[in-house]
Short mmCIF file of C-alpha atoms and ligand atoms in Angstrom, two decimals:
data_model
loop_
_atom_site.label_atom_id
_atom_site.label_comp_id
_atom_site.label_asym_id
_atom_site.label_seq_id
_atom_site.Cartn_x
_atom_site.Cartn_y
_atom_site.Cartn_z
CA MET A 292 -67.60 -79.67 -37.90
CA LEU A 293 -65.53 -77.91 -40.46
CA LEU A 294 -62.81 -75.63 -39.16
CA ARG A 295 -64.35 -72.93 -41.33
CA GLN A 296 -67.42 -72.68 -39.06
CA LEU A 297 -65.26 -72.22 -35.97
CA VAL A 298 -63.04 -69.65 -37.68
CA ASP A 299 -66.12 -67.69 -38.76
CA THR A 300 -67.42 -67.76 -35.18
CA SER A 301 -64.08 -66.66 -33.82
CA ALA A 302 -63.99 -63.70 -36.23
CA ALA A 303 -67.57 -62.75 -35.40
CA VAL A 304 -66.81 -62.86 -31.67
CA THR A 305 -63.95 -60.42 -32.17
CA GLU A 306 -66.17 -58.10 -34.15
CA VAL A 307 -69.26 -57.87 -31.97
CA SER A 308 -69.07 -55.84 -28.83
CA GLY A 309 -70.86 -56.94 -25.70
CA ARG A 310 -70.16 -59.99 -23.63
CA LEU A 311 -73.62 -61.49 -24.04
CA LYS A 312 -73.46 -61.37 -27.82
CA LYS A 313 -70.07 -63.04 -27.80
CA ILE A 314 -71.34 -65.74 -25.46
CA GLY A 315 -74.35 -66.31 -27.71
CA LEU A 316 -72.20 -66.82 -30.81
CA LEU A 317 -69.83 -69.16 -29.01
CA ALA A 318 -72.69 -71.18 -27.52
CA GLU A 319 -74.26 -71.61 -30.94
CA CYS A 320 -70.99 -72.92 -32.34
CA LEU A 321 -70.49 -75.29 -29.39
CA ARG A 322 -74.01 -76.67 -29.82
CA ALA A 323 -73.28 -77.53 -33.44
CA MET A 324 -70.32 -79.75 -32.49
CA ASP A 325 -70.69 -83.48 -32.07
CA GLY A 326 -69.30 -85.53 -29.19
CA SER A 327 -65.86 -86.04 -30.69
CA GLU A 328 -65.42 -82.36 -31.50
CA ARG A 329 -66.43 -80.56 -28.32
CA ALA A 330 -63.20 -80.85 -26.38
CA ILE A 331 -61.19 -79.71 -29.39
CA GLY A 332 -63.61 -76.99 -30.42
CA ALA A 333 -63.99 -75.42 -26.98
CA ARG A 334 -60.23 -75.13 -26.70
CA TYR A 335 -59.83 -73.63 -30.16
CA LEU A 336 -62.55 -71.09 -29.43
CA ALA A 337 -60.57 -70.06 -26.35
CA GLY A 338 -57.42 -69.87 -28.50
CA GLU A 339 -55.86 -72.91 -26.87
CA ILE A 340 -54.46 -76.18 -28.13
CA PRO A 341 -53.57 -79.10 -25.90
CA GLN A 342 -50.39 -79.89 -27.83
CA LYS A 343 -47.00 -78.27 -27.42
CA THR A 344 -46.26 -77.92 -31.11
CA GLY A 345 -42.76 -76.48 -30.82
CA ILE A 346 -43.67 -74.09 -33.64
CA GLY A 347 -42.22 -70.62 -33.21
CA TYR A 348 -43.44 -67.25 -34.28
CA ALA A 349 -41.06 -66.95 -37.23
CA THR A 350 -41.83 -70.40 -38.65
CA ALA A 351 -45.59 -69.89 -38.39
CA GLY A 352 -45.32 -66.54 -40.14
CA GLU A 353 -43.10 -67.84 -42.89
CA VAL A 354 -45.21 -70.92 -43.60
CA GLU A 355 -48.35 -68.79 -43.69
CA ARG A 356 -46.76 -66.36 -46.14
CA THR A 357 -45.39 -69.00 -48.47
CA THR A 358 -48.20 -71.57 -48.58
CA PRO A 359 -50.87 -71.01 -51.22
CA PRO A 360 -54.29 -71.32 -49.56
CA ALA A 361 -56.90 -73.88 -50.54
CA SER A 362 -59.85 -72.54 -52.48
CA GLU A 363 -62.51 -74.53 -50.58
CA PRO A 364 -62.82 -75.23 -46.86
CA VAL A 365 -62.24 -78.95 -46.32
CA LEU A 366 -60.45 -79.20 -42.95
CA SER A 367 -62.42 -80.63 -40.04
CA LEU A 368 -61.69 -79.96 -36.37
CA VAL A 369 -60.76 -83.59 -35.86
CA GLU A 370 -58.29 -83.54 -38.75
CA VAL A 371 -56.61 -80.37 -37.46
CA ASP A 372 -56.25 -81.94 -34.03
CA ARG A 373 -54.74 -85.11 -35.49
CA ARG A 374 -52.24 -83.16 -37.58
CA LEU A 375 -51.21 -80.97 -34.63
CA GLU A 376 -50.77 -84.18 -32.64
CA ASP A 377 -48.41 -85.48 -35.33
CA ILE A 378 -46.44 -82.23 -35.33
CA ALA A 379 -46.14 -82.26 -31.52
CA ALA A 380 -44.80 -85.82 -31.64
CA LEU A 381 -41.79 -84.84 -33.79
CA LYS A 382 -38.59 -85.01 -31.79
CA GLY A 383 -34.86 -85.16 -32.26
CA PRO A 384 -32.56 -84.19 -35.14
CA GLY A 385 -34.31 -82.89 -38.20
CA SER A 386 -37.54 -82.34 -36.34
CA ALA A 387 -37.52 -78.58 -36.93
CA GLY A 388 -37.59 -79.10 -40.70
CA ALA A 389 -40.23 -81.81 -40.42
CA ARG A 390 -42.36 -79.56 -38.25
CA LYS A 391 -42.21 -76.81 -40.79
CA ALA A 392 -43.05 -79.20 -43.62
CA GLN A 393 -46.01 -80.68 -41.77
CA LEU A 394 -47.32 -77.26 -40.84
CA GLY A 395 -47.04 -76.41 -44.55
CA GLU A 396 -49.12 -79.49 -45.42
CA LEU A 397 -51.75 -78.50 -42.90
CA LEU A 398 -51.93 -74.91 -44.11
CA ALA A 399 -52.07 -76.06 -47.74
CA ARG A 400 -55.44 -77.63 -46.93
CA ALA A 401 -56.69 -74.39 -45.31
CA THR A 402 -58.36 -71.37 -46.86
CA GLN A 403 -56.77 -67.99 -46.29
CA PRO A 404 -58.78 -67.09 -43.13
CA GLU A 405 -58.22 -70.62 -41.83
CA GLN A 406 -54.50 -70.33 -42.46
CA HIS A 407 -54.34 -67.13 -40.50
CA PHE A 408 -56.31 -68.67 -37.64
CA LEU A 409 -54.22 -71.86 -37.54
CA ALA A 410 -50.88 -70.05 -37.68
CA ARG A 411 -51.84 -67.97 -34.66
CA LEU A 412 -53.47 -70.88 -32.85
CA ALA A 413 -50.33 -72.99 -33.26
CA ILE A 414 -48.12 -70.40 -31.55
CA GLY A 415 -50.62 -69.50 -28.83
CA GLU A 416 -51.25 -66.02 -30.12
CA LEU A 417 -55.02 -66.35 -30.02
CA ARG A 418 -55.01 -66.78 -26.26
CA GLN A 419 -56.21 -63.64 -24.60
CA GLY A 420 -56.91 -62.93 -20.99
CA ALA A 421 -60.67 -62.93 -20.81
CA LEU A 422 -61.42 -65.35 -23.63
CA ASP A 423 -61.53 -68.56 -21.61
CA GLY A 424 -63.92 -66.88 -19.14
CA ILE A 425 -66.30 -66.13 -22.00
CA VAL A 426 -66.00 -69.63 -23.39
CA VAL A 427 -66.80 -70.99 -19.92
CA GLU A 428 -70.03 -69.01 -19.96
CA ALA A 429 -70.78 -70.18 -23.48
CA ILE A 430 -70.33 -73.80 -22.38
CA ALA A 431 -72.80 -73.11 -19.56
CA LYS A 432 -75.29 -71.58 -21.96
CA ALA A 433 -74.96 -74.32 -24.56
CA SER A 434 -75.30 -77.07 -21.96
CA ASP A 435 -77.93 -75.38 -19.77
CA LYS A 436 -75.74 -75.64 -16.71
CA PRO A 437 -75.16 -72.88 -14.13
CA ALA A 438 -72.09 -70.83 -15.12
CA GLY A 439 -70.72 -71.14 -11.59
CA GLU A 440 -70.71 -74.93 -11.89
CA VAL A 441 -68.84 -74.87 -15.20
CA ARG A 442 -66.37 -72.27 -13.91
CA ARG A 443 -65.63 -74.32 -10.82
CA ALA A 444 -65.12 -77.47 -12.85
CA TYR A 445 -62.71 -75.58 -15.09
CA MET A 446 -60.75 -74.20 -12.15
CA LEU A 447 -60.42 -77.66 -10.68
CA ALA A 448 -59.73 -79.56 -13.88
CA GLY A 449 -57.67 -76.79 -15.49
CA ASP A 450 -58.82 -78.26 -18.81
CA LEU A 451 -61.46 -76.42 -20.79
CA GLY A 452 -61.81 -79.22 -23.33
CA ALA A 453 -62.59 -81.91 -20.76
CA VAL A 454 -65.12 -79.66 -19.04
CA ALA A 455 -66.81 -78.74 -22.33
CA ALA A 456 -67.06 -82.38 -23.38
CA GLU A 457 -68.59 -83.41 -20.06
CA ALA A 458 -70.99 -80.48 -19.83
CA LEU A 459 -72.22 -80.66 -23.41
CA ALA A 460 -72.77 -84.41 -23.11
CA GLY A 461 -75.08 -83.66 -20.18
CA GLY A 462 -72.62 -85.24 -17.75
CA ASP A 463 -72.02 -84.44 -14.10
CA LEU A 464 -69.48 -81.69 -13.56
CA ALA A 465 -69.11 -82.71 -9.94
CA ARG A 466 -66.75 -85.40 -11.19
CA PHE A 467 -64.12 -82.70 -11.55
CA GLY A 468 -63.46 -82.84 -7.86
CA LEU A 469 -60.56 -81.62 -5.82
CA VAL A 470 -57.64 -83.97 -6.04
CA VAL A 471 -54.87 -84.00 -3.46
CA PHE A 472 -51.51 -82.99 -4.98
CA ARG A 473 -53.24 -81.21 -7.84
CA PRO A 474 -53.22 -77.59 -6.63
CA VAL A 475 -56.06 -75.25 -7.54
CA LEU A 476 -55.67 -71.60 -8.37
CA PRO A 477 -55.91 -69.55 -5.18
CA MET A 478 -58.89 -67.31 -4.57
CA LEU A 479 -57.89 -63.66 -4.90
CA ALA A 480 -58.98 -60.41 -3.32
CA GLN A 481 -60.10 -57.01 -4.51
CA THR A 482 -59.18 -53.84 -2.67
CA ALA A 483 -61.27 -51.72 -0.30
CA ASP A 484 -60.11 -48.33 0.93
CA ASP A 485 -61.15 -48.88 4.52
CA THR A 486 -63.20 -51.06 6.83
CA ALA A 487 -66.38 -49.01 6.37
CA GLN A 488 -66.25 -49.50 2.62
CA ALA A 489 -65.57 -53.23 3.04
CA LEU A 490 -68.54 -53.69 5.39
CA GLY A 491 -70.73 -51.72 3.01
CA GLU A 492 -69.73 -53.80 0.02
CA LEU A 493 -70.02 -57.19 1.69
CA GLY A 494 -73.20 -56.22 3.56
CA GLY A 495 -74.20 -57.85 6.85
CA PRO A 496 -71.82 -59.65 9.17
CA THR A 497 -68.35 -59.75 7.67
CA ALA A 498 -65.33 -61.79 8.67
CA LEU A 499 -62.16 -59.83 9.31
CA GLU A 500 -58.76 -61.50 9.42
CA HIS A 501 -55.20 -60.33 9.82
CA LYS A 502 -53.53 -59.87 6.48
CA LEU A 503 -50.14 -61.47 6.84
CA ASP A 504 -47.46 -60.15 4.56
CA GLY A 505 -45.70 -63.38 3.71
CA PHE A 506 -45.76 -66.13 1.11
CA ARG A 507 -49.03 -67.75 -0.01
CA VAL A 508 -48.96 -71.52 0.34
CA GLN A 509 -51.47 -74.23 -0.48
CA LEU A 510 -50.79 -77.38 1.49
CA HIS A 511 -51.86 -80.83 0.37
CA LYS A 512 -51.69 -83.83 2.64
CA ASP A 513 -52.39 -87.49 1.98
CA GLY A 514 -51.31 -89.77 4.80
CA ASP A 515 -47.68 -89.08 5.54
CA VAL A 516 -47.02 -87.11 2.41
CA VAL A 517 -47.42 -83.33 2.49
CA ARG A 518 -46.60 -80.95 -0.34
CA ALA A 519 -46.80 -77.17 -0.61
CA TYR A 520 -47.63 -75.08 -3.66
CA SER A 521 -47.10 -71.40 -4.37
CA ARG A 522 -49.62 -68.93 -5.65
CA ALA A 523 -48.49 -69.76 -9.19
CA LEU A 524 -48.96 -73.48 -8.33
CA ASN A 525 -45.25 -74.28 -8.25
CA ASP A 526 -44.14 -76.97 -5.83
CA VAL A 527 -42.39 -75.18 -2.96
CA THR A 528 -42.33 -78.11 -0.52
CA ASP A 529 -38.59 -77.84 0.06
CA TYR A 530 -38.80 -74.18 1.09
CA VAL A 531 -41.34 -74.58 3.86
CA PRO A 532 -40.34 -77.53 6.09
CA GLU A 533 -42.03 -76.00 9.16
CA ALA A 534 -45.35 -75.76 7.33
CA ILE A 535 -44.97 -79.31 6.04
CA ALA A 536 -44.35 -80.59 9.57
CA ALA A 537 -47.30 -78.65 10.97
CA VAL A 538 -49.69 -80.09 8.39
CA LYS A 539 -48.27 -83.60 8.75
CA ALA A 540 -49.18 -83.46 12.44
CA LEU A 541 -52.84 -82.60 11.79
CA PRO A 542 -55.34 -85.28 12.81
CA ALA A 543 -56.77 -85.89 9.33
CA ARG A 544 -55.71 -88.27 6.59
CA ARG A 545 -56.36 -85.97 3.63
CA VAL A 546 -56.18 -82.20 3.80
CA ILE A 547 -55.96 -79.20 1.49
CA LEU A 548 -55.37 -75.89 3.27
CA ASP A 549 -54.76 -72.36 2.07
CA GLY A 550 -52.57 -70.05 4.10
CA GLU A 551 -49.59 -67.80 4.43
CA ALA A 552 -46.06 -68.62 5.57
CA ILE A 553 -44.34 -65.80 7.39
CA VAL A 554 -41.35 -65.21 9.67
CA TYR A 555 -41.92 -63.61 13.06
CA GLY A 556 -39.13 -61.80 14.88
CA LYS A 557 -38.13 -62.40 18.49
CA THR A 558 -40.63 -59.84 19.73
CA GLY A 559 -43.45 -61.67 18.00
CA ARG A 560 -43.90 -59.07 15.28
CA PRO A 561 -43.83 -60.22 11.67
CA LEU A 562 -40.55 -59.48 9.93
CA PRO A 563 -40.71 -57.20 6.90
CA PHE A 564 -41.78 -58.93 3.70
CA GLN A 565 -38.31 -58.70 2.21
CA ASP A 566 -36.91 -60.67 5.15
CA THR A 567 -39.53 -63.41 5.01
CA MET A 568 -38.77 -63.74 1.31
CA LYS A 569 -35.14 -64.60 2.10
CA ARG A 570 -36.43 -68.02 3.10
CA PHE A 571 -37.56 -68.47 -0.51
CA GLY A 572 -34.20 -67.52 -1.99
CA LYS A 573 -31.50 -69.87 -3.23
CA ASN A 574 -30.07 -70.78 0.17
CA GLY A 575 -33.21 -70.02 2.09
CA HIS A 576 -33.20 -73.34 3.94
CA LEU A 577 -29.90 -72.38 5.63
CA LEU A 578 -31.76 -69.58 7.39
CA ALA A 579 -34.32 -71.91 8.97
CA ALA A 580 -32.76 -71.82 12.43
CA GLU A 581 -32.58 -68.06 12.78
CA MET A 582 -35.70 -67.30 10.74
CA PRO A 583 -38.28 -70.02 11.37
CA LEU A 584 -41.39 -69.88 9.23
CA THR A 585 -44.82 -69.93 10.78
CA LEU A 586 -47.78 -71.26 8.83
CA THR A 587 -51.07 -69.49 9.36
CA ALA A 588 -54.02 -71.13 7.64
CA PHE A 589 -57.07 -69.13 6.58
CA ASP A 590 -59.03 -71.67 4.56
CA ALA A 591 -59.72 -75.38 4.28
CA LEU A 592 -60.68 -76.75 0.88
CA LEU A 593 -60.74 -80.42 1.72
CA VAL A 594 -60.61 -82.43 4.91
CA ASP A 595 -60.77 -86.21 4.62
CA ASP A 596 -63.76 -86.97 2.40
CA ASP A 597 -65.33 -83.58 2.87
CA THR A 598 -64.83 -81.37 -0.19
CA LEU A 599 -65.45 -77.91 1.21
CA LEU A 600 -64.72 -75.75 -1.79
CA ALA A 601 -68.33 -74.96 -2.64
CA GLU A 602 -69.41 -74.72 1.00
CA PRO A 603 -70.03 -71.33 2.63
CA ALA A 604 -66.85 -69.84 4.06
CA GLN A 605 -68.20 -70.02 7.61
CA ARG A 606 -68.47 -73.81 7.35
CA ARG A 607 -64.90 -74.05 5.97
CA TRP A 608 -63.62 -71.91 8.85
CA ASP A 609 -65.47 -74.07 11.39
CA VAL A 610 -63.86 -77.19 9.98
CA LEU A 611 -60.45 -75.49 9.89
CA GLY A 612 -60.86 -74.25 13.46
CA GLN A 613 -61.60 -77.76 14.68
CA LEU A 614 -58.86 -79.41 12.71
CA ALA A 615 -56.08 -76.88 13.27
CA PRO A 616 -56.97 -74.38 16.00
CA THR A 617 -53.38 -73.30 16.56
CA LEU A 618 -52.71 -72.69 12.85
CA SER A 619 -55.84 -70.64 12.19
CA VAL A 620 -55.70 -66.93 11.45
CA PRO A 621 -57.31 -64.62 14.05
CA ARG A 622 -60.80 -63.76 12.81
CA LEU A 623 -63.64 -61.53 13.93
CA VAL A 624 -67.10 -61.72 12.40
CA THR A 625 -68.92 -58.43 12.86
CA ALA A 626 -71.32 -55.99 11.26
CA SER A 627 -70.19 -53.16 13.51
CA ALA A 628 -68.15 -50.40 11.86
CA ASP A 629 -66.53 -49.52 15.20
CA GLU A 630 -65.47 -53.08 15.90
CA ALA A 631 -64.13 -53.43 12.38
CA ALA A 632 -62.10 -50.23 12.65
CA ALA A 633 -60.70 -51.38 16.00
CA PHE A 634 -59.76 -54.77 14.54
CA TYR A 635 -57.92 -53.03 11.71
CA ARG A 636 -56.01 -50.77 14.11
CA ASP A 637 -55.10 -53.73 16.25
CA ALA A 638 -53.81 -55.69 13.22
CA LEU A 639 -51.55 -52.77 12.26
CA ALA A 640 -50.39 -52.35 15.85
CA ARG A 641 -49.30 -55.99 15.75
CA GLY A 642 -47.22 -55.24 12.69
CA HIS A 643 -49.46 -56.69 9.98
CA GLU A 644 -49.93 -54.96 6.66
CA GLY A 645 -53.69 -54.73 7.01
CA ILE A 646 -56.72 -56.98 7.15
CA MET A 647 -58.84 -59.08 4.84
CA ALA A 648 -62.62 -58.76 4.86
CA LYS A 649 -64.50 -61.84 3.68
CA ALA A 650 -68.13 -62.77 3.06
CA PRO A 651 -69.03 -65.65 5.42
CA ASP A 652 -71.42 -67.19 2.91
CA SER A 653 -69.17 -67.24 -0.16
CA PRO A 654 -67.72 -70.40 -1.72
CA TYR A 655 -63.99 -70.67 -2.38
CA ASP A 656 -63.80 -69.14 -5.84
CA ALA A 657 -60.58 -70.68 -7.08
CA GLY A 658 -58.65 -68.37 -9.37
CA ILE A 659 -61.21 -65.59 -9.12
CA ARG A 660 -60.62 -62.01 -8.01
CA GLY A 661 -64.27 -61.52 -7.14
CA GLY A 662 -65.67 -59.16 -4.57
CA GLN A 663 -66.03 -61.77 -1.82
CA TRP A 664 -62.58 -61.11 -0.41
CA LEU A 665 -61.48 -57.54 0.09
CA LYS A 666 -58.04 -56.46 1.24
CA ILE A 667 -57.58 -53.32 3.27
CA LYS A 668 -53.94 -52.37 3.50
CA LYS A 669 -52.22 -49.60 5.33
CA VAL A 670 -51.17 -46.85 3.00
CA HIS A 671 -48.56 -44.20 3.56
CA ARG A 672 -48.45 -40.97 1.66
CA LEU A 673 -45.54 -38.63 1.07
CA ASP A 674 -45.00 -35.60 -1.09
CA LEU A 675 -41.87 -36.32 -3.13
CA VAL A 676 -40.00 -34.52 -5.84
CA VAL A 677 -39.59 -35.76 -9.40
CA LEU A 678 -35.87 -36.02 -10.23
CA ALA A 679 -36.09 -37.66 -13.65
CA ALA A 680 -38.44 -39.58 -15.90
CA GLU A 681 -38.06 -42.38 -18.41
CA TRP A 682 -39.64 -42.56 -21.85
CA GLY A 683 -42.46 -45.09 -21.86
CA SER A 684 -42.88 -48.02 -24.22
CA GLY A 685 -45.85 -49.87 -25.70
CA ARG A 686 -49.03 -47.95 -25.04
CA ARG A 687 -46.99 -45.23 -23.32
CA LYS A 688 -44.58 -44.68 -26.19
CA GLY A 689 -43.91 -40.98 -26.67
CA TRP A 690 -44.74 -40.12 -23.08
CA LEU A 691 -42.45 -39.63 -20.13
CA SER A 692 -43.74 -42.32 -17.85
CA ASN A 693 -41.60 -43.95 -15.14
CA ILE A 694 -40.66 -41.19 -12.70
CA HIS A 695 -37.73 -41.12 -10.28
CA LEU A 696 -38.79 -39.93 -6.85
CA GLY A 697 -36.69 -38.15 -4.27
CA ALA A 698 -37.00 -36.90 -0.70
CA ARG A 699 -35.34 -33.78 0.67
CA SER A 700 -32.19 -34.14 2.72
CA PRO A 701 -29.62 -31.68 4.03
CA ASP A 702 -27.30 -32.69 1.16
CA GLY A 703 -29.82 -32.40 -1.64
CA TRP A 704 -32.20 -35.01 -3.04
CA VAL A 705 -32.22 -38.67 -2.11
CA MET A 706 -33.78 -41.03 -4.62
CA LEU A 707 -36.30 -43.51 -3.16
CA GLY A 708 -37.40 -45.39 -6.22
CA LYS A 709 -39.40 -45.13 -9.40
CA THR A 710 -43.02 -45.54 -10.33
CA PHE A 711 -45.17 -45.48 -13.44
CA LYS A 712 -48.33 -46.43 -11.56
CA GLY A 713 -51.39 -44.33 -10.88
CA MET A 714 -51.03 -42.04 -13.90
CA THR A 715 -54.04 -41.25 -16.05
CA ASP A 716 -53.57 -40.38 -19.72
CA GLU A 717 -54.14 -36.78 -18.81
CA MET A 718 -51.41 -36.90 -16.17
CA LEU A 719 -49.02 -38.50 -18.66
CA ARG A 720 -49.64 -35.75 -21.16
CA TRP A 721 -49.26 -33.07 -18.53
CA GLN A 722 -46.08 -34.47 -17.03
CA THR A 723 -44.40 -35.01 -20.38
CA THR A 724 -44.77 -31.32 -21.19
CA GLU A 725 -43.80 -30.14 -17.72
CA PHE A 726 -40.77 -32.42 -17.43
CA LEU A 727 -39.42 -31.52 -20.85
CA ALA A 728 -39.71 -27.85 -19.91
CA ARG A 729 -37.42 -28.59 -16.97
CA GLU A 730 -34.96 -30.90 -18.72
CA VAL A 731 -31.36 -30.51 -17.59
CA ASP A 732 -29.77 -33.65 -18.98
CA ARG A 733 -30.41 -36.93 -20.81
CA ASP A 734 -28.95 -40.36 -20.50
CA GLY A 735 -30.42 -42.91 -22.90
CA HIS A 736 -34.12 -43.09 -22.20
CA ILE A 737 -33.84 -41.07 -18.97
CA VAL A 738 -34.60 -37.37 -18.94
CA TYR A 739 -33.26 -35.55 -15.86
CA VAL A 740 -35.28 -32.55 -14.72
CA ARG A 741 -34.92 -29.60 -12.38
CA PRO A 742 -36.33 -30.85 -9.07
CA GLU A 743 -39.38 -28.61 -8.97
CA ILE A 744 -42.43 -30.81 -9.38
CA VAL A 745 -43.98 -32.37 -6.29
CA ALA A 746 -45.97 -35.60 -6.54
CA GLU A 747 -48.15 -37.02 -3.80
CA VAL A 748 -47.16 -40.67 -3.69
CA ALA A 749 -49.01 -43.50 -1.94
CA PHE A 750 -47.11 -46.66 -1.01
CA ASN A 751 -47.52 -49.63 1.29
CA ASP A 752 -44.08 -50.00 2.83
CA VAL A 753 -40.59 -48.66 3.14
CA GLN A 754 -37.98 -51.33 2.38
CA ARG A 755 -34.29 -51.36 3.10
CA SER A 756 -32.40 -50.98 -0.14
CA SER A 757 -28.79 -51.23 -1.17
CA ARG A 758 -29.61 -49.79 -4.57
CA TYR A 759 -30.65 -46.33 -3.45
CA PRO A 760 -28.32 -43.94 -1.64
CA GLY A 761 -30.68 -43.24 1.26
CA GLY A 762 -30.79 -46.95 2.05
CA PHE A 763 -34.57 -47.06 1.50
CA ALA A 764 -36.96 -47.83 -1.30
CA LEU A 765 -40.73 -47.50 -1.44
CA ARG A 766 -42.77 -50.65 -2.00
CA LEU A 767 -45.80 -50.51 -4.30
CA ALA A 768 -45.59 -46.79 -4.89
CA ARG A 769 -48.12 -45.02 -7.09
CA VAL A 770 -48.80 -41.39 -7.89
CA VAL A 771 -51.98 -40.01 -6.35
CA ARG A 772 -51.77 -36.53 -7.89
CA TYR A 773 -49.37 -33.72 -8.62
CA ARG A 774 -49.19 -31.03 -5.94
CA ASP A 775 -49.16 -27.81 -7.88
CA ASP A 776 -49.85 -26.06 -4.58
CA LYS A 777 -46.46 -27.14 -3.20
CA THR A 778 -42.94 -26.19 -4.08
CA ALA A 779 -39.99 -28.54 -3.84
CA ASP A 780 -38.76 -27.08 -0.57
CA GLN A 781 -42.07 -28.14 0.98
CA ALA A 782 -41.62 -31.78 -0.05
CA ASP A 783 -41.12 -34.48 2.59
CA THR A 784 -37.68 -35.23 3.93
CA ILE A 785 -35.67 -38.42 4.24
CA ASP A 786 -36.31 -38.16 7.97
CA ALA A 787 -40.03 -38.62 7.32
CA VAL A 788 -39.21 -41.79 5.38
CA ARG A 789 -36.96 -43.01 8.19
CA ALA A 790 -39.74 -42.39 10.71
CA ILE A 791 -42.10 -44.62 8.70
CA ALA A 792 -39.44 -47.32 8.49
CA ILE A 793 -39.00 -47.21 12.27
CA ALA A 794 -42.73 -47.20 12.96
CA ASP A 795 -43.20 -50.21 10.66
CA GLY A 796 -40.36 -52.13 12.29
CA VAL A 797 -38.21 -52.12 9.15
CA LEU A 798 -35.47 -50.17 10.90
CA SER A 799 -34.62 -50.10 14.57
CA GLU A 800 -34.39 -46.76 16.29
CA GLY A 801 -31.02 -45.05 16.68
P1 AMP B 959 -52.27 -58.97 -2.39
O1 AMP B 959 -51.08 -59.87 -2.64
O2 AMP B 959 -51.93 -57.65 -1.83
O3 AMP B 959 -53.19 -58.95 -3.59
O4 AMP B 959 -53.14 -59.65 -1.25
C1 AMP B 959 -53.62 -60.95 -1.36
C2 AMP B 959 -52.68 -61.89 -0.66
O5 AMP B 959 -52.70 -61.66 0.74
C3 AMP B 959 -53.05 -63.34 -0.77
O6 AMP B 959 -52.63 -63.89 -1.99
C4 AMP B 959 -52.33 -63.94 0.40
O7 AMP B 959 -51.01 -64.31 0.01
C5 AMP B 959 -52.21 -62.81 1.39
N1 AMP B 959 -52.94 -62.98 2.64
C6 AMP B 959 -52.45 -62.67 3.86
N2 AMP B 959 -53.33 -62.90 4.82
C7 AMP B 959 -54.44 -63.39 4.22
C8 AMP B 959 -55.73 -63.81 4.71
N3 AMP B 959 -56.04 -63.76 5.99
N4 AMP B 959 -56.62 -64.24 3.78
C9 AMP B 959 -56.31 -64.28 2.47
N5 AMP B 959 -55.12 -63.90 1.96
C10 AMP B 959 -54.19 -63.44 2.83
#
């Protein structure tokens, strides 16, 4: 296939609106590729290249500007791949110049639209969030395979090209199995406001689990070797020796588990998130004696020769429960709204940040934030006063965006943190006008205002803070609305914040 055809498809995909139309165009292009081109073409369509070219933004731009384009399209996908391979192989002294020269030679064989495409492809600028998801669906369409199967293979292989080549050749995607010591992207959760909403959305009996506010770990075991991976798939084995030991002791040769590592205090309540995270700091291992980590597992992806990933959750939990009963997260399966609400209250009373609601029949959707897992977290609300605001950047340029929040105290206002979350465009417009009307001072990009405007702020936790004068900061704060029915002297006090910190176990009484 000529590069020209792929570039035309890529441009058309950008122009049409509607996911299905985009998928149709991509599938048509994929179908037109032969066996040697599919892996390359699928990646290019997703804006990816397998090589690390070492070409930077400036070089790509300069070479594109200074290289006269070819008048006819002659480049094939295979030739582009070979030339990028050559560029990626350049190393050592003088390689920067050679890279530039070789990129010039490549672009000299490209027409103007091809040049533009290649320059952006080479520096990774064509990669956009949702594009690979659409290409996955196009591969499914072009190969007549279920999209779920292609998506799963991609999540496991992490290589769109290999999956495209296999699928389009009519091969078996099951060969992209789970491999121990090759971590998969963790399944992610959406949010529900409360248990009733979660039950409604999942429908029928729903599994409820404690939501532990710690560090996500994926544990892989083969024989005597156990390794742990973070949510971003980094190897964190050295940080979690307790979890490694616990998994090593399990009566199975090969295991992949998903879970959370968390530190419990002497009373059996989980320590605040910021304390658990100390174990993941530079000298975290030195804290092991006073702050032991506990591993709680909530999923099993593989046990011995049983790949469980595509199995219904209930089956995975059964296997996990048998293999590691003492490591398993407390779980209740119920369709009763009352039981669910009671489970939630109990989880909070035990010091957890909330619960997870999960569909018992769903597969483990690696890397997906689908609706099969829902998190329900405790939320606090306070009415706080805006002390200052910072000029926004990017899409928020020209608007006062990040606001400084304060609580009342006998000595004036105590700052508790900042947030730019939760604001609609209308709120941004409104607040920019209102804040400027109350401006008292400026310092760089910060505009200080008369403390008159009250914002209702939702947040998940109070944290201890050495940065803010009150000794507290809000975690995950977002603006719910502005309270034009309240004046600043009716805002919440620092005592109200302290009370939340005490109730949540972040601060001891007295
Ligand atoms: P969030 O980070 O607020 O999006 O919540 C999702 C995170 O909750 C996951 O990535 C896990 O680290 C964590 N988590 C805690 N308990 C559970 C559980 N029982 N099931 C799944 N995830 C959990």
